[in-house]
Amino acid sequence: MDMPQTPSPAAVRVAALYCFTRFDDFAALRAPLEAICREHAIRGTLLLAHEGINGTIAGSEQGIAEVLTHIRTLPGCADLDVKLSTATTMPFHRMKVRLKREIVTMGEPDIDPLASVGTYVEPQDWNALISDPDTIVIDTRNDYEVAVGTFEGAVDPRTRTFRDFPEWFRAERTRLLGEGKPPKVAMFCTGGIRCEKSTAFLKQEGVDEVYHLKGGILRYLEEVPETESLWRGECFVFDQRVTIGHGLVEGTHALCHACRRPVGPEEQTSPLFEVGVSCPACHSERTDEQRASYRERQRQEEIAAARGRAHVGAVRESKDGQGGPS
């Protein structure tokens, strides 16, 4: 039996996708979805839960199209939200379809984005909204993502995971919104999925005028010209590209495989940065013994790469354990 071929680097298409819907038996969807992904040599991670599907996958243009066609046949997924981009090399090591409690983990069981979410704002209208002095702009992503880039004037919650967002907002609500009529609140994230939950959460907390960027930062960087952009820096993505910029071109950051933080060009020149072993942010957090272990893992990965295959140690999770735009 002939095995499907991995697409050439120039042909790698990346699809970041999600859909909130209700799957009565989401476990039954796993095997057929995994089979069609493997049939077309697709790699990446897809998460399935009662509340829907989320993930990022990569492969040939035809293979991605086939998988998206299959996903759109699933209950409630006809209008699947997809952001397409390209990569110069395959950004994933293997294909995983996982069953989860949530497709993006907030830890608030009563939040239902199908019942109530904020008002969607098209990328072309986003600048006007966040430039309004009566608008509070909140970046719903995690600290390591915000450090790479964000919108001008946005509030950074400094959260380590999305689970921390509700507690942060409840603690900071009065400082942010004041005691009188609340200002408009505009929120954004990488691909839109975290904002589905964060805007639903704020509405449940009694905030009426809540808005979020439709399609997230990815669609903004794709559709808004750099000359008109209010985005500053690059956007962290949950794959081996690490970051992307305007036009969804690959960015300049590397990934520290010891701590999963993005490492900028200047940090990459630091003596504390060693590929696969440490970066300036985590060097003091690890022992010599740990770094020796990472160094051996990196050596094994380089040997495996030279032989044209991925070493098992190369397969690592994002810091949130998410599979897609979050």
Tab-separated table of C-alpha atoms in Angstrom:
chain	number	residue	atom	x	y	z
A	1	MET	CA	0.000	0.000	0.000
A	2	ASP	CA	1.415	3.373	-1.022
A	3	MET	CA	1.794	5.865	1.805
A	4	PRO	CA	0.597	9.481	1.251
A	5	GLN	CA	3.454	11.826	0.528
A	6	THR	CA	4.232	14.826	2.706
A	7	PRO	CA	3.777	18.002	0.624
A	8	SER	CA	6.847	19.862	-0.569
A	9	PRO	CA	7.764	22.931	1.527
A	10	ALA	CA	6.426	25.370	-1.055
A	11	ALA	CA	3.031	23.640	-0.962
A	12	VAL	CA	2.374	23.591	2.801
A	13	ARG	CA	-1.035	25.095	3.555
A	14	VAL	CA	-1.947	25.854	7.187
A	15	ALA	CA	-5.571	25.978	8.353
A	16	ALA	CA	-6.500	27.376	11.766
A	17	LEU	CA	-10.122	26.524	12.484
A	18	TYR	CA	-12.822	26.363	15.108
A	19	CYS	CA	-16.578	26.025	15.447
A	20	PHE	CA	-18.769	26.163	18.532
A	21	THR	CA	-21.576	23.673	18.029
A	22	ARG	CA	-23.175	20.836	19.961
A	23	PHE	CA	-21.819	17.345	19.373
A	24	ASP	CA	-23.983	14.787	21.191
A	25	ASP	CA	-21.400	12.034	20.691
A	26	PHE	CA	-18.142	13.809	19.906
A	27	ALA	CA	-16.075	10.692	20.631
A	28	ALA	CA	-17.662	8.980	17.620
A	29	LEU	CA	-16.321	11.731	15.355
A	30	ARG	CA	-12.704	11.074	16.250
A	31	ALA	CA	-11.847	7.969	14.187
A	32	PRO	CA	-13.306	9.153	10.831
A	33	LEU	CA	-11.672	12.572	11.265
A	34	GLU	CA	-8.299	11.062	12.105
A	35	ALA	CA	-8.588	8.654	9.156
A	36	ILE	CA	-9.179	11.360	6.556
A	37	CYS	CA	-6.330	13.439	7.976
A	38	ARG	CA	-3.932	10.511	7.707
A	39	GLU	CA	-5.215	9.597	4.242
A	40	HIS	CA	-4.157	13.047	3.009
A	41	ALA	CA	-0.883	13.309	5.002
A	42	ILE	CA	-2.270	16.099	7.180
A	43	ARG	CA	-0.455	16.958	10.408
A	44	GLY	CA	-1.410	19.095	13.383
A	45	THR	CA	-3.866	18.894	16.264
A	46	LEU	CA	-7.658	18.895	16.318
A	47	LEU	CA	-9.649	19.029	19.552
A	48	LEU	CA	-13.177	17.650	19.866
A	49	ALA	CA	-15.574	18.325	22.752
A	50	HIS	CA	-19.305	18.547	23.365
A	51	GLU	CA	-19.009	22.261	22.574
A	52	GLY	CA	-17.396	21.851	19.126
A	53	ILE	CA	-14.062	21.598	17.324
A	54	ASN	CA	-10.814	23.605	17.387
A	55	GLY	CA	-7.394	23.116	15.891
A	56	THR	CA	-4.641	23.907	13.443
A	57	ILE	CA	-3.618	21.523	10.666
A	58	ALA	CA	-1.177	21.641	7.757
A	59	GLY	CA	-0.620	19.793	4.510
A	60	SER	CA	-1.140	20.075	0.774
A	61	GLU	CA	-3.775	22.464	-0.567
A	62	GLN	CA	-5.871	19.538	-1.823
A	63	GLY	CA	-5.464	17.593	1.420
A	64	ILE	CA	-6.513	20.542	3.563
A	65	ALA	CA	-9.515	21.109	1.291
A	66	GLU	CA	-10.606	17.478	1.709
A	67	VAL	CA	-10.379	17.635	5.505
A	68	LEU	CA	-12.254	20.948	5.669
A	69	THR	CA	-14.986	19.483	3.461
A	70	HIS	CA	-15.311	16.575	5.889
A	71	ILE	CA	-15.435	18.855	8.943
A	72	ARG	CA	-18.142	21.002	7.328
A	73	THR	CA	-20.375	17.911	7.152
A	74	LEU	CA	-20.292	17.563	10.948
A	75	PRO	CA	-23.352	18.802	12.873
A	76	GLY	CA	-23.413	22.623	12.980
A	77	CYS	CA	-20.073	23.028	11.152
A	78	ALA	CA	-21.289	24.208	7.747
A	79	ASP	CA	-20.112	27.747	8.591
A	80	LEU	CA	-16.758	26.602	10.029
A	81	ASP	CA	-14.427	29.530	10.782
A	82	VAL	CA	-11.101	28.971	8.956
A	83	LYS	CA	-7.972	31.110	8.579
A	84	LEU	CA	-5.639	29.902	5.814
A	85	SER	CA	-1.949	30.702	5.539
A	86	THR	CA	1.224	29.060	4.228
A	87	ALA	CA	4.477	27.785	5.710
A	88	THR	CA	7.890	27.212	4.181
A	89	THR	CA	8.243	23.911	6.056
A	90	MET	CA	5.766	21.511	7.646
A	91	PRO	CA	5.040	23.162	11.039
A	92	PHE	CA	3.867	19.989	12.829
A	93	HIS	CA	5.466	16.633	13.571
A	94	ARG	CA	2.400	14.380	13.633
A	95	MET	CA	-1.396	14.288	13.505
A	96	LYS	CA	-3.426	14.201	16.731
A	97	VAL	CA	-7.200	14.229	17.216
A	98	ARG	CA	-7.964	14.631	20.914
A	99	LEU	CA	-11.106	14.437	23.003
A	100	LYS	CA	-11.370	17.284	25.521
A	101	ARG	CA	-13.741	18.746	28.076
A	102	GLU	CA	-13.487	22.144	26.332
A	103	ILE	CA	-12.085	23.094	22.928
A	104	VAL	CA	-10.510	26.125	24.603
A	105	THR	CA	-10.103	25.844	28.348
A	106	MET	CA	-11.648	28.618	30.426
A	107	GLY	CA	-12.969	26.534	33.308
A	108	GLU	CA	-16.339	28.339	33.493
A	109	PRO	CA	-18.953	25.581	32.936
A	110	ASP	CA	-21.900	27.978	32.555
A	111	ILE	CA	-20.382	29.942	29.652
A	112	ASP	CA	-22.102	29.144	26.352
A	113	PRO	CA	-20.931	31.088	23.281
A	114	LEU	CA	-23.902	29.678	21.346
A	115	ALA	CA	-26.252	31.503	23.703
A	116	SER	CA	-24.611	34.936	23.947
A	117	VAL	CA	-21.386	36.509	22.694
A	118	GLY	CA	-20.079	39.983	21.998
A	119	THR	CA	-20.655	41.924	18.805
A	120	TYR	CA	-18.347	40.896	15.965
A	121	VAL	CA	-16.227	43.664	14.461
A	122	GLU	CA	-14.733	43.265	10.986
A	123	PRO	CA	-10.972	43.867	10.690
A	124	GLN	CA	-11.613	46.945	8.520
A	125	ASP	CA	-13.686	48.512	11.338
A	126	TRP	CA	-11.424	47.520	14.227
A	127	ASN	CA	-9.109	50.553	14.130
A	128	ALA	CA	-11.990	52.984	14.576
A	129	LEU	CA	-13.372	51.045	17.553
A	130	ILE	CA	-10.106	50.723	19.475
A	131	SER	CA	-9.145	54.339	18.732
A	132	ASP	CA	-12.326	55.564	20.429
A	133	PRO	CA	-11.338	57.019	23.850
A	134	ASP	CA	-14.508	55.483	25.325
A	135	THR	CA	-13.335	51.969	24.478
A	136	ILE	CA	-11.316	49.692	26.770
A	137	VAL	CA	-9.220	47.271	24.687
A	138	ILE	CA	-8.267	43.959	26.324
A	139	ASP	CA	-5.829	41.377	24.980
A	140	THR	CA	-7.250	38.014	26.101
A	141	ARG	CA	-4.081	36.057	25.318
A	142	ASN	CA	-1.366	34.889	27.691
A	143	ASP	CA	1.682	36.846	28.849
A	144	TYR	CA	4.189	35.118	26.562
A	145	GLU	CA	1.979	35.860	23.544
A	146	VAL	CA	1.417	39.525	24.413
A	147	ALA	CA	5.166	40.006	24.856
A	148	VAL	CA	5.667	39.263	21.149
A	149	GLY	CA	3.108	41.775	19.890
A	150	THR	CA	-0.264	43.403	20.588
A	151	PHE	CA	-2.529	46.269	19.559
A	152	GLU	CA	-1.532	49.786	20.470
A	153	GLY	CA	-3.030	50.758	23.843
A	154	ALA	CA	-4.346	47.299	24.734
A	155	VAL	CA	-4.588	46.143	28.357
A	156	ASP	CA	-2.360	43.149	29.124
A	157	PRO	CA	-3.946	40.905	31.808
A	158	ARG	CA	-0.568	39.143	32.313
A	159	THR	CA	-2.312	35.780	32.560
A	160	ARG	CA	-0.313	32.566	32.275
A	161	THR	CA	-3.266	30.551	30.936
A	162	PHE	CA	-6.759	31.355	29.674
A	163	ARG	CA	-8.146	29.790	32.875
A	164	ASP	CA	-6.791	32.840	34.733
A	165	PHE	CA	-8.842	35.328	32.721
A	166	PRO	CA	-12.141	35.192	34.704
A	167	GLU	CA	-10.367	35.693	38.046
A	168	TRP	CA	-8.314	38.547	36.568
A	169	PHE	CA	-11.367	40.330	35.221
A	170	ARG	CA	-13.368	39.995	38.441
A	171	ALA	CA	-10.437	41.391	40.418
A	172	GLU	CA	-9.796	44.276	37.984
A	173	ARG	CA	-13.340	45.089	36.909
A	174	THR	CA	-13.847	48.237	38.998
A	175	ARG	CA	-10.443	49.626	38.050
A	176	LEU	CA	-11.062	48.961	34.371
A	177	LEU	CA	-14.710	49.935	34.021
A	178	GLY	CA	-15.323	52.349	36.884
A	179	GLU	CA	-18.477	52.694	38.954
A	180	GLY	CA	-20.751	54.468	36.478
A	181	LYS	CA	-21.887	53.442	33.005
A	182	PRO	CA	-19.292	50.934	31.747
A	183	PRO	CA	-17.287	51.924	28.665
A	184	LYS	CA	-17.305	49.806	25.548
A	185	VAL	CA	-15.039	46.769	25.896
A	186	ALA	CA	-13.214	45.451	22.821
A	187	MET	CA	-11.351	42.154	23.093
A	188	PHE	CA	-9.159	40.186	20.731
A	189	CYS	CA	-7.162	36.960	20.506
A	190	THR	CA	-5.208	34.975	17.933
A	191	GLY	CA	-7.958	33.424	15.833
A	192	GLY	CA	-11.171	34.430	17.584
A	193	ILE	CA	-11.994	31.409	19.711
A	194	ARG	CA	-10.895	32.777	23.096
A	195	CYS	CA	-12.960	35.891	22.438
A	196	GLU	CA	-16.054	33.774	21.873
A	197	LYS	CA	-15.750	32.670	25.492
A	198	SER	CA	-14.348	35.859	27.002
A	199	THR	CA	-17.100	38.044	25.507
A	200	ALA	CA	-19.732	35.521	26.602
A	201	PHE	CA	-18.182	35.642	30.069
A	202	LEU	CA	-18.290	39.458	30.254
A	203	LYS	CA	-21.908	39.515	29.137
A	204	GLN	CA	-22.736	36.999	31.861
A	205	GLU	CA	-20.941	39.320	34.294
A	206	GLY	CA	-23.333	42.125	33.280
A	207	VAL	CA	-21.205	44.057	30.765
A	208	ASP	CA	-23.474	44.993	27.857
A	209	GLU	CA	-21.297	46.695	25.251
A	210	VAL	CA	-18.794	43.986	24.439
A	211	TYR	CA	-17.084	43.643	21.059
A	212	HIS	CA	-14.509	41.288	19.584
A	213	LEU	CA	-12.347	41.174	16.489
A	214	LYS	CA	-13.908	38.812	13.948
A	215	GLY	CA	-11.361	36.262	12.815
A	216	GLY	CA	-8.889	37.467	15.435
A	217	ILE	CA	-5.423	38.860	14.891
A	218	LEU	CA	-4.816	36.406	12.040
A	219	ARG	CA	-7.558	37.887	9.882
A	220	TYR	CA	-6.574	41.444	10.813
A	221	LEU	CA	-2.961	40.843	9.745
A	222	GLU	CA	-4.198	39.237	6.535
A	223	GLU	CA	-6.701	41.919	5.523
A	224	VAL	CA	-5.509	45.256	6.966
A	225	PRO	CA	-2.562	46.871	5.114
A	226	GLU	CA	0.538	47.344	7.233
A	227	THR	CA	0.477	51.074	6.472
A	228	GLU	CA	-2.931	51.334	8.204
A	229	SER	CA	-2.283	48.816	10.968
A	230	LEU	CA	-2.426	49.494	14.708
A	231	TRP	CA	-0.761	46.149	15.419
A	232	ARG	CA	2.708	46.358	16.935
A	233	GLY	CA	5.142	43.430	16.762
A	234	GLU	CA	4.438	39.884	15.628
A	235	CYS	CA	1.723	37.349	16.467
A	236	PHE	CA	2.527	34.126	18.310
A	237	VAL	CA	1.052	31.011	16.678
A	238	PHE	CA	0.838	27.499	18.080
A	239	ASP	CA	3.064	25.724	15.591
A	240	GLN	CA	6.688	25.564	14.501
A	241	ARG	CA	6.473	28.906	12.672
A	242	VAL	CA	6.353	30.463	16.183
A	243	THR	CA	5.276	33.939	14.996
A	244	ILE	CA	3.792	35.587	11.918
A	245	GLY	CA	3.536	39.200	10.763
A	246	HIS	CA	1.485	41.300	8.362
A	247	GLY	CA	0.344	39.342	5.345
A	248	LEU	CA	0.701	36.188	7.511
A	249	VAL	CA	4.380	35.868	6.581
A	250	GLU	CA	6.577	33.917	8.981
A	251	GLY	CA	8.106	36.022	11.749
A	252	THR	CA	11.530	36.350	13.321
A	253	HIS	CA	11.071	34.504	16.619
A	254	ALA	CA	12.360	31.074	17.585
A	255	LEU	CA	10.805	28.810	20.217
A	256	CYS	CA	12.591	27.778	23.382
A	257	HIS	CA	11.840	24.069	23.647
A	258	ALA	CA	12.685	24.092	27.346
A	259	CYS	CA	9.982	26.571	28.409
A	260	ARG	CA	7.841	27.014	25.260
A	261	ARG	CA	8.378	30.795	25.248
A	262	PRO	CA	9.038	32.698	22.014
A	263	VAL	CA	12.579	34.049	21.699
A	264	GLY	CA	13.123	37.278	19.753
A	265	PRO	CA	16.073	38.045	17.460
A	266	GLU	CA	17.946	39.998	20.136
A	267	GLU	CA	17.429	37.276	22.743
A	268	GLN	CA	18.731	34.698	20.267
A	269	THR	CA	22.135	36.422	20.424
A	270	SER	CA	22.306	35.994	24.215
A	271	PRO	CA	24.826	33.495	25.628
A	272	LEU	CA	21.891	32.110	27.648
A	273	PHE	CA	20.101	31.016	24.479
A	274	GLU	CA	20.940	27.496	23.338
A	275	VAL	CA	18.697	25.865	20.757
A	276	GLY	CA	16.554	23.206	22.410
A	277	VAL	CA	18.130	23.835	25.816
A	278	SER	CA	17.492	27.297	27.293
A	279	CYS	CA	16.691	30.967	26.696
A	280	PRO	CA	17.271	34.143	28.756
A	281	ALA	CA	13.777	33.838	30.268
A	282	CYS	CA	14.137	30.288	31.584
A	283	HIS	CA	17.877	29.777	32.118
A	284	SER	CA	17.613	30.560	35.847
A	285	GLU	CA	14.524	28.346	36.170
A	286	ARG	CA	16.316	25.145	35.153
A	287	THR	CA	19.130	23.124	36.713
A	288	ASP	CA	22.315	21.996	35.005
A	289	GLU	CA	20.944	18.460	35.067
A	290	GLN	CA	17.771	19.531	33.253
A	291	ARG	CA	19.765	21.417	30.635
A	292	ALA	CA	21.953	18.354	30.103
A	293	SER	CA	18.804	16.309	29.481
A	294	TYR	CA	17.457	18.909	27.045
A	295	ARG	CA	20.827	18.989	25.282
A	296	GLU	CA	20.725	15.231	24.746
A	297	ARG	CA	17.125	15.465	23.507
A	298	GLN	CA	18.161	18.165	21.036
A	299	ARG	CA	21.047	15.990	19.832
A	300	GLN	CA	18.672	13.079	19.218
A	301	GLU	CA	16.277	15.347	17.337
A	302	GLU	CA	19.069	16.604	15.093
A	303	ILE	CA	20.103	13.015	14.344
A	304	ALA	CA	16.491	12.103	13.543
A	305	ALA	CA	16.098	15.175	11.309
A	306	ALA	CA	19.255	14.277	9.411
A	307	ARG	CA	17.723	10.850	8.760
A	308	GLY	CA	14.504	12.453	7.515
A	309	ARG	CA	12.205	11.586	10.383
A	310	ALA	CA	10.856	13.286	13.507
A	311	HIS	CA	12.232	12.199	16.862
A	312	VAL	CA	9.513	11.416	19.424
A	313	GLY	CA	10.891	14.130	21.699
A	314	ALA	CA	10.129	16.728	19.054
A	315	VAL	CA	6.406	16.399	19.633
A	316	ARG	CA	5.477	18.979	22.234
A	317	GLU	CA	2.334	20.733	23.350
A	318	SER	CA	1.581	24.427	23.356
A	319	LYS	CA	1.677	25.943	26.843
A	320	ASP	CA	-2.130	25.842	27.078
A	321	GLY	CA	-2.387	22.371	25.580
A	322	GLN	CA	-4.526	23.903	22.836
A	323	GLY	CA	-4.479	22.701	19.291
A	324	GLY	CA	-5.431	25.795	17.431
A	325	PRO	CA	-6.144	29.488	17.399
A	326	SER	CA	-6.923	30.438	20.928
